[in-house]
CSV table of C-alpha atoms and ligand atoms in Angstrom, one decimal:
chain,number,residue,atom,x,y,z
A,29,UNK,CA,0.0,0.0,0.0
A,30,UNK,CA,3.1,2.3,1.2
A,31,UNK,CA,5.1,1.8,-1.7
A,32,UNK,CA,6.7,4.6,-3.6
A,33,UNK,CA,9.6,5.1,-6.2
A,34,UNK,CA,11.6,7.8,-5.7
A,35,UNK,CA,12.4,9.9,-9.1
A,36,UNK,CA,15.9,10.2,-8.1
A,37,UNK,CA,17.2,6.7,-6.3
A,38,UNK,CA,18.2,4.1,-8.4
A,39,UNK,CA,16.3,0.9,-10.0
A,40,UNK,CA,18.6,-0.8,-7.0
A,41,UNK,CA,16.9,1.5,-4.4
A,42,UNK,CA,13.6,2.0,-6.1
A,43,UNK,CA,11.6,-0.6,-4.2
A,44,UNK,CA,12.5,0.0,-0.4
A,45,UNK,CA,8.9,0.1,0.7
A,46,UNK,CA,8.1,2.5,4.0
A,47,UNK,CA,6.8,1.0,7.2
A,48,UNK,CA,4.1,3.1,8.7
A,49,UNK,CA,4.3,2.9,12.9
A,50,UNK,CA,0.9,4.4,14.9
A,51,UNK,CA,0.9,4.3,18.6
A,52,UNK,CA,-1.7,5.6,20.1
A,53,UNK,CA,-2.7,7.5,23.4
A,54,UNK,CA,-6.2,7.6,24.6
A,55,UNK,CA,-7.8,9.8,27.8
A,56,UNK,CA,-11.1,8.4,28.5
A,57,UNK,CA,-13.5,10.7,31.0
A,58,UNK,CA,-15.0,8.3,33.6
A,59,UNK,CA,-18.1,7.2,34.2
A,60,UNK,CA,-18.8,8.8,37.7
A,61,UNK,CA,-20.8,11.3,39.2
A,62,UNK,CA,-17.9,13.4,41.0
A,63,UNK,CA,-14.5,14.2,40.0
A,64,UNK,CA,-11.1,12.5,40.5
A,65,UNK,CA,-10.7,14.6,44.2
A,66,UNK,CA,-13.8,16.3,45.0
A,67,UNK,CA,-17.3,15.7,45.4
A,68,UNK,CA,-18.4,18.4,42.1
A,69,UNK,CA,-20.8,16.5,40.1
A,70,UNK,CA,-19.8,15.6,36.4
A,71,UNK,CA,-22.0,16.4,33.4
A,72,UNK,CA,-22.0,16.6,30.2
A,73,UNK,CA,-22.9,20.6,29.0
A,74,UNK,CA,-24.2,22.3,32.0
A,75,UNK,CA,-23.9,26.0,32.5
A,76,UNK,CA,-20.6,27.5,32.4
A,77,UNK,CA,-18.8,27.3,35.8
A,78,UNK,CA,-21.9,25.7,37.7
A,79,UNK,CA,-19.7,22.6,38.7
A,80,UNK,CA,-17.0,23.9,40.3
A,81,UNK,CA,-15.6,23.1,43.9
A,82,UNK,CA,-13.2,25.2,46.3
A,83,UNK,CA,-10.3,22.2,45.1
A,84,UNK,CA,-10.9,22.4,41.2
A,85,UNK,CA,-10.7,26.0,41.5
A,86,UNK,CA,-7.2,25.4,43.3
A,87,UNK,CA,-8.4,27.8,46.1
A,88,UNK,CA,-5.4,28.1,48.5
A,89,UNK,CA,-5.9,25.5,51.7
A,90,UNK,CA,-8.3,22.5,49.8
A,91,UNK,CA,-6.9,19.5,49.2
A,92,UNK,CA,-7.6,16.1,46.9
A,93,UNK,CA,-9.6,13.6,48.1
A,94,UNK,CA,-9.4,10.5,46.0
A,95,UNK,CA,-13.0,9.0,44.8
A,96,UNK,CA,-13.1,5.2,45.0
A,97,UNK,CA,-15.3,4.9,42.5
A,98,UNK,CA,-12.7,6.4,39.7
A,99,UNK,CA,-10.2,3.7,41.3
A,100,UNK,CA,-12.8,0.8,40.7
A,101,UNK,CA,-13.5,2.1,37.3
A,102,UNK,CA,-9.7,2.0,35.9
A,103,UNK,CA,-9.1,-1.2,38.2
A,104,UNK,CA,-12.4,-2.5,35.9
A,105,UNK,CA,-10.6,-1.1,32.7
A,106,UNK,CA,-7.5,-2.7,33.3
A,107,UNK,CA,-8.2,-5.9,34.0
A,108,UNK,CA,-10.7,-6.0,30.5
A,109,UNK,CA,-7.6,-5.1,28.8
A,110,UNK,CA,-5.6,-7.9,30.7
A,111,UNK,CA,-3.4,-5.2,32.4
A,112,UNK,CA,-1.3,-6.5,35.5
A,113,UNK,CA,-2.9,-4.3,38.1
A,114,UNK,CA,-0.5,-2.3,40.2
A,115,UNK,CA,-1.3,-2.7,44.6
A,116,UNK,CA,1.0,0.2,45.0
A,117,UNK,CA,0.7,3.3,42.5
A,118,UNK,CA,1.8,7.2,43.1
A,119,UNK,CA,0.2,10.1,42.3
A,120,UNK,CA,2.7,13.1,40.3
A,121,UNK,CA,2.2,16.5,39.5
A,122,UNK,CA,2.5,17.4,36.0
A,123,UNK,CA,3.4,21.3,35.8
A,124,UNK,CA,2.0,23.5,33.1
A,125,UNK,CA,0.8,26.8,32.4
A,126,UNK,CA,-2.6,27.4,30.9
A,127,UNK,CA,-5.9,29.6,31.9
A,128,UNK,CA,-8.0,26.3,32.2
A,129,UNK,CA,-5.1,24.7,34.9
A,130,UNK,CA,-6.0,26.8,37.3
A,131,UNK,CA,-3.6,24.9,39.9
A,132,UNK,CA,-0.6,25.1,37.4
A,133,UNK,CA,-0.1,21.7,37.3
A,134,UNK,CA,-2.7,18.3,36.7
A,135,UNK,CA,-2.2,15.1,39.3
A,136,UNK,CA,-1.7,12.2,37.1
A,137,UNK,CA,0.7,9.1,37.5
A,138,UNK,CA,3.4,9.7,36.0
A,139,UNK,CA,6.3,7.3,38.0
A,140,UNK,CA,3.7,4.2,38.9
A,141,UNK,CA,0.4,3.7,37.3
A,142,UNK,CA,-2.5,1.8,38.2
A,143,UNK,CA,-2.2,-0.7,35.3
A,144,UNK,CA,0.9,-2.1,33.4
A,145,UNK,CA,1.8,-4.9,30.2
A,146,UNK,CA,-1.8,-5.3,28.9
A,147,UNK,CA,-3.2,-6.5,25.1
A,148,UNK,CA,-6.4,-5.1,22.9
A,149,UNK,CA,-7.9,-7.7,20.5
A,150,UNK,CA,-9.7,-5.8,17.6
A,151,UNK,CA,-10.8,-7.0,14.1
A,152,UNK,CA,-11.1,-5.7,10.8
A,153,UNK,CA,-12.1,-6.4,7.0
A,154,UNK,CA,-9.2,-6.9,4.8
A,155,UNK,CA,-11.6,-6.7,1.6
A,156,UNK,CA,-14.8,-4.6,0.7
A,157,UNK,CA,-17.4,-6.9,1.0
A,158,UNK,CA,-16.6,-6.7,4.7
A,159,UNK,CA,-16.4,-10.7,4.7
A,160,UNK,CA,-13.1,-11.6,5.4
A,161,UNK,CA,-11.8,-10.3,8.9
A,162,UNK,CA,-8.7,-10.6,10.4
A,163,UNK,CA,-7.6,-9.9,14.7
A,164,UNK,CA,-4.9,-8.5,15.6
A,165,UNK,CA,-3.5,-7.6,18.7
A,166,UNK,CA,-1.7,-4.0,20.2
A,167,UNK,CA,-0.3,-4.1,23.4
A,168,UNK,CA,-1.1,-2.2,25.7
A,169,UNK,CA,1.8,-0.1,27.9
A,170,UNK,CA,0.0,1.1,30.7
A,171,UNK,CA,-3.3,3.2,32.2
A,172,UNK,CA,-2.8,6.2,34.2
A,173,UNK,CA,-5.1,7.9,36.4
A,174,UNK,CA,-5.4,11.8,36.1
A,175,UNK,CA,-7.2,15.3,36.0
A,176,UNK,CA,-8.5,16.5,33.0
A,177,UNK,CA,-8.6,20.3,32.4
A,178,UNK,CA,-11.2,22.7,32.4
A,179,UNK,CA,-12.0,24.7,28.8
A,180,UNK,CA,-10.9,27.7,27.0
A,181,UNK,CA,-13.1,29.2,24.5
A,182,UNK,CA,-11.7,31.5,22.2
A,183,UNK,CA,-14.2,34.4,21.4
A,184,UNK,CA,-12.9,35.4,18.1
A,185,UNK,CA,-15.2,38.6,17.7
A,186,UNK,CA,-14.5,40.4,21.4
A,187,UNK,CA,-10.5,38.6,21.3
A,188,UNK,CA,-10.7,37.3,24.2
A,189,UNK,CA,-10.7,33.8,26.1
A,190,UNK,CA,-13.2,32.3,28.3
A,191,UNK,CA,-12.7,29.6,30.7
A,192,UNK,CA,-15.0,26.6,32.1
A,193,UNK,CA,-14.0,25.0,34.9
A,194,UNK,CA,-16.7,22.4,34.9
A,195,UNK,CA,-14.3,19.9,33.2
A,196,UNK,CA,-11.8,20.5,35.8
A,197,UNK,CA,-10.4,18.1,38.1
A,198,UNK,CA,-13.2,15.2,36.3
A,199,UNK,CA,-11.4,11.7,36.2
A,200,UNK,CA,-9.6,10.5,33.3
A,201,UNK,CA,-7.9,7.4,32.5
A,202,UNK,CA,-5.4,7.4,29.7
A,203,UNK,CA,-4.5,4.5,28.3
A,204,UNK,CA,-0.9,4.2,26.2
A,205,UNK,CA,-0.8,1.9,23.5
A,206,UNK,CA,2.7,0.1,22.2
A,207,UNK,CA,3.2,1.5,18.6
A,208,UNK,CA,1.8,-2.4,17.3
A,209,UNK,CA,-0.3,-0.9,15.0
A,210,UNK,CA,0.5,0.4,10.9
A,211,UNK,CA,-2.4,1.8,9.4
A,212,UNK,CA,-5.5,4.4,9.9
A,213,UNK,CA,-7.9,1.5,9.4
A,214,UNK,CA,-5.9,-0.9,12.2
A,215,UNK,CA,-6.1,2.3,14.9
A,216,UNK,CA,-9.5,3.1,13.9
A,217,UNK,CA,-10.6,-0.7,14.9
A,218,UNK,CA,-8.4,-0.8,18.0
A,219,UNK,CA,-10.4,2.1,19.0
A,220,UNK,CA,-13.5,1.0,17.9
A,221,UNK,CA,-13.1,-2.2,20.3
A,222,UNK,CA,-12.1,-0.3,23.0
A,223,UNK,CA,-14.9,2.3,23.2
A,224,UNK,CA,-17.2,-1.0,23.4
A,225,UNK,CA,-15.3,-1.9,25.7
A,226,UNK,CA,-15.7,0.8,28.4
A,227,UNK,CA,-19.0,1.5,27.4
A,228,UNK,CA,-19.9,-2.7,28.3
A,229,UNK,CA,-18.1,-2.1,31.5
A,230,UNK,CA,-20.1,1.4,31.9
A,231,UNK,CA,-16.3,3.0,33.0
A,232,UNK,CA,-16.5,5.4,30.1
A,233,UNK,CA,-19.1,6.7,28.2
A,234,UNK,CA,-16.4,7.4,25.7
A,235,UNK,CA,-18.8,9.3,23.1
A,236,UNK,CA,-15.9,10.9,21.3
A,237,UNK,CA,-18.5,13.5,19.8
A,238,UNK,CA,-18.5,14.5,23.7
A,239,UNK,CA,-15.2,14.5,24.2
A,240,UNK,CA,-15.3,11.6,26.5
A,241,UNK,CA,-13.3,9.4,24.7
A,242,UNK,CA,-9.7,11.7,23.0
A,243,UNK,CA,-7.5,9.9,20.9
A,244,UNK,CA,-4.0,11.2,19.8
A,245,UNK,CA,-2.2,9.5,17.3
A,246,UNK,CA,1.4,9.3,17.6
A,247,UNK,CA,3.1,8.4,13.4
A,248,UNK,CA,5.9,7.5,11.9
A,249,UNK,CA,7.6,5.5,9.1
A,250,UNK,CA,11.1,3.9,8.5
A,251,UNK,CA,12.6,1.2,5.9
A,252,UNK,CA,12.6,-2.4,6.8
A,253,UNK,CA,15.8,-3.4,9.1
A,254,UNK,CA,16.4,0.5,10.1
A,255,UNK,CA,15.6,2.0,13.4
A,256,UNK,CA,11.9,3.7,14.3
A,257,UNK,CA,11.7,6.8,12.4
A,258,UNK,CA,11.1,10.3,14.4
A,259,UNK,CA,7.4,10.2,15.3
A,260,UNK,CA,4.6,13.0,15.1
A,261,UNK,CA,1.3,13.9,17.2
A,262,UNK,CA,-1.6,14.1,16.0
A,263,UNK,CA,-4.3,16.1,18.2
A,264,UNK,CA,-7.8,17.1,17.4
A,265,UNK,CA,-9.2,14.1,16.7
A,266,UNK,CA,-12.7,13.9,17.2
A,267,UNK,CA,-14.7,10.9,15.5
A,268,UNK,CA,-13.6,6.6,15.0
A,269,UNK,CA,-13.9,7.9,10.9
A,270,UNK,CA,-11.2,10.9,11.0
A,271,UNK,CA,-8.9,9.0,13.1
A,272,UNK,CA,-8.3,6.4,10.2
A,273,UNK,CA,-8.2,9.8,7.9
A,274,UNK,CA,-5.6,11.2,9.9
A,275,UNK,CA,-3.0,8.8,10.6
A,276,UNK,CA,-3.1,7.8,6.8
A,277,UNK,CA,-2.7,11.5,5.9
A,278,UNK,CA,0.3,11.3,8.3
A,279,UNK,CA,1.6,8.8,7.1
A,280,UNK,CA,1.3,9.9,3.2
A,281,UNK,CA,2.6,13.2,4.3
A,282,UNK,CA,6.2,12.2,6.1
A,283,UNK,CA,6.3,9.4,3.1
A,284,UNK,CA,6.2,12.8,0.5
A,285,UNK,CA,8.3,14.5,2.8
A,286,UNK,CA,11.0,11.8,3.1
A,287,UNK,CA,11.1,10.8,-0.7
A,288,UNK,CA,11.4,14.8,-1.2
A,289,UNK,CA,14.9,15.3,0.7
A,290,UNK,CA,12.8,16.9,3.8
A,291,UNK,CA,13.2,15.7,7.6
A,292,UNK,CA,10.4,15.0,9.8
A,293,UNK,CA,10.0,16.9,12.7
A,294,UNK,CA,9.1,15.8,16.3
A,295,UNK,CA,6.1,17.7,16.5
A,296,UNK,CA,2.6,18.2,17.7
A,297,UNK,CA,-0.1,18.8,14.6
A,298,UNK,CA,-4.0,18.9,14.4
A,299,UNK,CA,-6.0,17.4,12.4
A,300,UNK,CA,-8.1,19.7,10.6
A,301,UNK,CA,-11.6,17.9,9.7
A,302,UNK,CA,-12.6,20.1,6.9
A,303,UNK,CA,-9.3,20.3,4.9
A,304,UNK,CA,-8.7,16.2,5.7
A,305,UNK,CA,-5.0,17.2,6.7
A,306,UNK,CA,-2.8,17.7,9.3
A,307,UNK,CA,-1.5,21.4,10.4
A,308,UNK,CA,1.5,22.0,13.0
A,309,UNK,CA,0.4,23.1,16.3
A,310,UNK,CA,2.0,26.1,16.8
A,311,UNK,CA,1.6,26.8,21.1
A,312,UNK,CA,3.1,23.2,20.8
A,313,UNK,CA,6.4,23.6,19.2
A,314,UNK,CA,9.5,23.0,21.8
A,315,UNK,CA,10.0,20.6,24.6
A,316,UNK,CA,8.2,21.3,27.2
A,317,UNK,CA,9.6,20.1,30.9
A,318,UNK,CA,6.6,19.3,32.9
A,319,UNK,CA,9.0,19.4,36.2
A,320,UNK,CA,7.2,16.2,37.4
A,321,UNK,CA,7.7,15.9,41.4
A,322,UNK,CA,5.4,13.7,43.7
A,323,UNK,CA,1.7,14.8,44.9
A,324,UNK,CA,2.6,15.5,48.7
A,325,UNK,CA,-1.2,15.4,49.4
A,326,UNK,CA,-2.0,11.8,48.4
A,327,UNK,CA,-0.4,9.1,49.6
A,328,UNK,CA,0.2,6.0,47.8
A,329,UNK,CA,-2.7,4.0,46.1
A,330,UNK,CA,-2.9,1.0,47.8
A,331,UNK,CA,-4.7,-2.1,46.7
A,332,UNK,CA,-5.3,-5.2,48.0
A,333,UNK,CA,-6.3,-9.4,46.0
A,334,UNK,CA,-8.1,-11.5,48.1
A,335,UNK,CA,-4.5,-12.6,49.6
A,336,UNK,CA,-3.1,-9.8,51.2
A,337,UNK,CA,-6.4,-8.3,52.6
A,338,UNK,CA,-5.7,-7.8,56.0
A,339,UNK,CA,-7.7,-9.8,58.1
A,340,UNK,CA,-11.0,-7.8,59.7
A,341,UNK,CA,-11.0,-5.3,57.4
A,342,UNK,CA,-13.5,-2.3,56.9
A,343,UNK,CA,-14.8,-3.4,53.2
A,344,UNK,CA,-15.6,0.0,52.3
A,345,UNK,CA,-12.5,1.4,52.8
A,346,UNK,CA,-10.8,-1.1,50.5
A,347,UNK,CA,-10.5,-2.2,47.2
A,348,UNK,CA,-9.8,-5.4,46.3
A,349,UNK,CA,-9.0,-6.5,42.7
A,350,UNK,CA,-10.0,-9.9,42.7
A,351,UNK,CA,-14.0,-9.3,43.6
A,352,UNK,CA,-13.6,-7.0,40.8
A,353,UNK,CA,-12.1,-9.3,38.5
A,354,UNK,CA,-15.4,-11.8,39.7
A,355,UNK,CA,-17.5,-9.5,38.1
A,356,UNK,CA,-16.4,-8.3,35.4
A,357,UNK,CA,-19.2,-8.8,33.1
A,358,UNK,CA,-19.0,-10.2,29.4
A,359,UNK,CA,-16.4,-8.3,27.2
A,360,UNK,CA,-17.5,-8.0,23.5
A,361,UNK,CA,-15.5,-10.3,22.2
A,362,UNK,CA,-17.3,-13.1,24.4
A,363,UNK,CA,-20.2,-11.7,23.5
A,364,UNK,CA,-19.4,-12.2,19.9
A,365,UNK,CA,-18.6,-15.9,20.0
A,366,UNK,CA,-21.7,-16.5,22.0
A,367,UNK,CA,-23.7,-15.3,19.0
A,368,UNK,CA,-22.3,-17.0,16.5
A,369,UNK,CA,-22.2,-20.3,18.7
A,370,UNK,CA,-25.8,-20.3,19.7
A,371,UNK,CA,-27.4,-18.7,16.9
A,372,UNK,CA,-24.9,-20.2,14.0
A,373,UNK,CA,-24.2,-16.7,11.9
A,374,UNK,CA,-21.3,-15.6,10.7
A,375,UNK,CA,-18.6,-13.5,12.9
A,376,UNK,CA,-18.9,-10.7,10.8
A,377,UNK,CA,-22.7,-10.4,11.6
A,378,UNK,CA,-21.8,-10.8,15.2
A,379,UNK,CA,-20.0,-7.6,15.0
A,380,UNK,CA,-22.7,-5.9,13.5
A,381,UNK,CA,-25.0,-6.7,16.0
A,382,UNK,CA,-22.6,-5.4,18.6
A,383,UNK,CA,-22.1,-2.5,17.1
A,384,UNK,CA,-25.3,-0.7,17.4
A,385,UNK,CA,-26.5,-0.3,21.5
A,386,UNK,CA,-28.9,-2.6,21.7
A,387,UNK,CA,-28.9,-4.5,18.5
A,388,UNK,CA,-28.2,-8.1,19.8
A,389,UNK,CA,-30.8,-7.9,22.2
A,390,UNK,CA,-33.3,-6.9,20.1
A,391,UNK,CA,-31.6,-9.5,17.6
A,392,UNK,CA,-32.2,-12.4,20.1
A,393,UNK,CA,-35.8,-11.5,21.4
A,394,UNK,CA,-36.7,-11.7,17.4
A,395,UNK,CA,-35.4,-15.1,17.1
A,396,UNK,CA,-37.4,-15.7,20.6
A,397,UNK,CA,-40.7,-14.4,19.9
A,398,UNK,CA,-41.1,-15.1,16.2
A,399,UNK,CA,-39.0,-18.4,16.1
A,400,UNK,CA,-37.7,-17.4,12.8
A,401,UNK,CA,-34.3,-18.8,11.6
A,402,UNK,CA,-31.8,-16.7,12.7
A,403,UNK,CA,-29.8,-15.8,9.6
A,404,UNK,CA,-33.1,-15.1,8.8
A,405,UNK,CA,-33.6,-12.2,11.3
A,406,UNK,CA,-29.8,-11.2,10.4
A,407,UNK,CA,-31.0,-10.4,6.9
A,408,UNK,CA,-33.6,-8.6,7.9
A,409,UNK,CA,-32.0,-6.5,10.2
A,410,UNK,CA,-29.3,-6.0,8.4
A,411,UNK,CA,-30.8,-5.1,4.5
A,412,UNK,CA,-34.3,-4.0,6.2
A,413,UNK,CA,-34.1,-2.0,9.9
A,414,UNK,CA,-30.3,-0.8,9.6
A,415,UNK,CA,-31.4,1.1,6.7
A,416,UNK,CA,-34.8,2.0,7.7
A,417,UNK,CA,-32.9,3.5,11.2
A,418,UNK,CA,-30.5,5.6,9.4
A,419,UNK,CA,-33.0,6.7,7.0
A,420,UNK,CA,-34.8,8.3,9.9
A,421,UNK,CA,-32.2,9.2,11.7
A,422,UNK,CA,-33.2,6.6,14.4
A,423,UNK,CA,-31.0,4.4,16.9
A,424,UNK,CA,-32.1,0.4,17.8
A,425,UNK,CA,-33.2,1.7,21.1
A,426,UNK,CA,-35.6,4.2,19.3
A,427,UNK,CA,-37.6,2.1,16.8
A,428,UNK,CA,-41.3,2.1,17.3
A,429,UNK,CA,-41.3,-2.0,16.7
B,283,ADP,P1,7.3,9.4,25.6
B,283,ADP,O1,8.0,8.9,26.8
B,283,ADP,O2,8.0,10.3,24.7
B,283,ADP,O3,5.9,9.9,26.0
B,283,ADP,P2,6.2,6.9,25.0
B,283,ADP,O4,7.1,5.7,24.9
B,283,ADP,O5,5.4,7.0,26.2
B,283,ADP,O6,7.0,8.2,24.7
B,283,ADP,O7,5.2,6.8,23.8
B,283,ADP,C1,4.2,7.7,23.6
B,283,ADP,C2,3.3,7.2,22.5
B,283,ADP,O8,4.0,7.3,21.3
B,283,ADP,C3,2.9,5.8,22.7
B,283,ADP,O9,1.5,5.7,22.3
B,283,ADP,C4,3.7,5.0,21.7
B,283,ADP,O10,3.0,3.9,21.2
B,283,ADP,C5,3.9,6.0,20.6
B,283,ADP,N1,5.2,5.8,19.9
B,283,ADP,C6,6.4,5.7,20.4
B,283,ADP,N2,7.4,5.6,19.5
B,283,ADP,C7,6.7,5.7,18.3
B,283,ADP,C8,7.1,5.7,16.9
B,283,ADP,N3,8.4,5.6,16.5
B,283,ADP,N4,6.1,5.8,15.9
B,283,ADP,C9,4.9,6.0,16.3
B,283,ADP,N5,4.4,6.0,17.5
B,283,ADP,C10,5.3,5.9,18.5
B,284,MG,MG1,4.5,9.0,27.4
């Protein structure tokens, strides 16, 4: 797919195809109704500034308290993406300057986070007709707990900036991914598969349109047998579709740039949706130094298995990883393989059915009530109600039948 000839090299030279790298680095809001370290409630659009405490307004004197069920939520996470969960993680401070950091710098986990040495399984289609699929696997480096920020809006008219602390201080986990990954299609299906993922668990909405779900795709290319090339960052992503536009413009761009004499720089660049290309961030450019140094007002995240939980303990004041682990509920891959072994349709329909909220329920009380065949129903539903949905602009969940 990568594979260009360069005017100038060669016929020796001509063929050394590029190999595109993507790693990727997701923050995912969590599902909670207060923030990371105070009690503010979390919501999506609510007036300006309504949801604002003493601490995520960094008044002088408050101090974090940590909210357990933030904790539980990236414990949850972790363990779905078969993460080694850490009993002993830290809390860092992450210094930078910026109107919607009102404290100067964000609490995240910078030294030891909650979750290490995980693995995403995701499909995809390696033809059109959407019938051949193939899994593959990106590892998964580790999930952090942190702040996320509050917003700036930029009035263009009156030049000036507004802020919105209702974001502030809401709990985020971001999840680092190895760079496993080579293509916009592969990081648009690992990202797929984990958005059903926390959304199964209920630890994320992670509605990207919302901003609840923020992807940043980290590109770069190199020859076969030669070290990583230097990497890019691409921000500003803000749908599964213009993910997969990005990175391949990315890569297409430092392939052109490359063939052309140029050098890539390590740089931060946004994706702008209407153009379908990628721009240099300019308030980006430079290494930044974040001066990392220990929270001094949390101490160290302690968690316990059902082996080293002290005897007598106060359950509520604990959290241990195995009962957690006991309830995990399905993922959707198990979901998946349930379908097509009870029902006998293909995998691929078994995605499809996941992929709309609600879909294989509705799917399964069909077969029930009408005890049609069920590639039968699949047919329907997929040449009949899919397209009668988006036709109307309705979800499963909406239908009138
Ligand atoms: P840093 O310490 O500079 O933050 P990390 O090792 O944490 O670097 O990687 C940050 C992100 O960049 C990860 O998602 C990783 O997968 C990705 N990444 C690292 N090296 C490359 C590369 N050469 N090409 C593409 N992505 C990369
Ligand atoms: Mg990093």
């Amino acid at each position: 797919n990568y594979l260009r000839i360069s005017p100038f090299s060669s016929f020796l030279f001509s063929l050394a195809p590029w190999i595109p790298v993507v790693g990727l680095e997701i923050h995912a809001q969590i599902s909670s109704n207060s923030k990371l370290f105070s009690g503010s409630q979390v919501q999506f659009a609510a007036p300006p500034n309504s949801l604002v405490s003493f601490f995520d307004a960094s008044l002088p004197g408050t101090l974090p308290v940590l909210n357990r069920r933030c904790v539980e939520a990236a414990v949850m996470t972790g363990l779905a993406l078969n993460c080694s969960i850490n009993k002993k993680s830290l809390f860092d401070r992450k210094h930078y300057f910026y109107a919607d950091l009102p404290a100067g710098y964000q609490i995240t986990q910078q030294r030891v986070p909650i979750a290490v040495n995980g693995s995403l399984s995701y499909s995809l289609c390696i033809d059109n007709k959407m019938s051949q699929m193939v899994t593959k696997t990106v590892r998964i480096k580790q999930i952090q707990l942190e702040q996320d920020s509050g917003k700036s809006l930029h009035d263009d008219t009156r030049c000036q900036t507004l802020v919105d602390l209702n974001r502030a201080g809401v709990g985020l986990m971001e999840v680092v991914m190895e760079p496993d990954m080579c293509c916009g299609e592969e990081a648009a299906a690992a990202v797929r598969e984990l958005q059903l993922i926390l959304q199964t668990l209920g630890s994320s909405q992670a509605v990207m349109a919302e901003g609840q779900l923020r992807v940043d795709a980290n590109v770069s290319v190199h020859h076969p047998g030669e070290p990583y090339g230097v990497r890019t960052e691409v921000k500003n992503i803000n749908s599964i579709r213009f993910l997969a536009k990005a990175v391949d413009y990315e890569i297409q761009r430092q392939i052109e740039e490359l063939e052309n004499g140029g050098t890539i720089l390590n740089e931060t660049r946004a994706f702008d949706s209407k153009l379908g290309c990628t721009v240099p961030m300019r308030d980006k450019e430079g290494k930044q130094d974040y001066r990392f140094m220990p929270e001094p007002n949390l101490p160290p995240l302690i968690l316990y298995d059902t082996k080293s939980l002290p005897a007598n303990v106060n359950h509520q004041q604990v959290i241990n990883i195995d009962w957690i682990q006991e309830r995990l509920p399905d993922l959707p891959s198990v979901k998946r393989e349930k379908l097509v072994e009870q029902y006998g349709i293909l995998p691929e329909h078994s995605f499809t059915l996941l992929n709309e909220d609600g879909l294989a329920e509705f799917f399964e009380s069909v077969v029930k009530q009408t005890q049609m065949k069920p590639k039968k129903v699949i047919g329907w539903i997929l040449n009949d109600l899919l397209s009668y949905l988006k036709q109307h602009s309705l979800t499963v969940k909406e239908r009138s039948v």
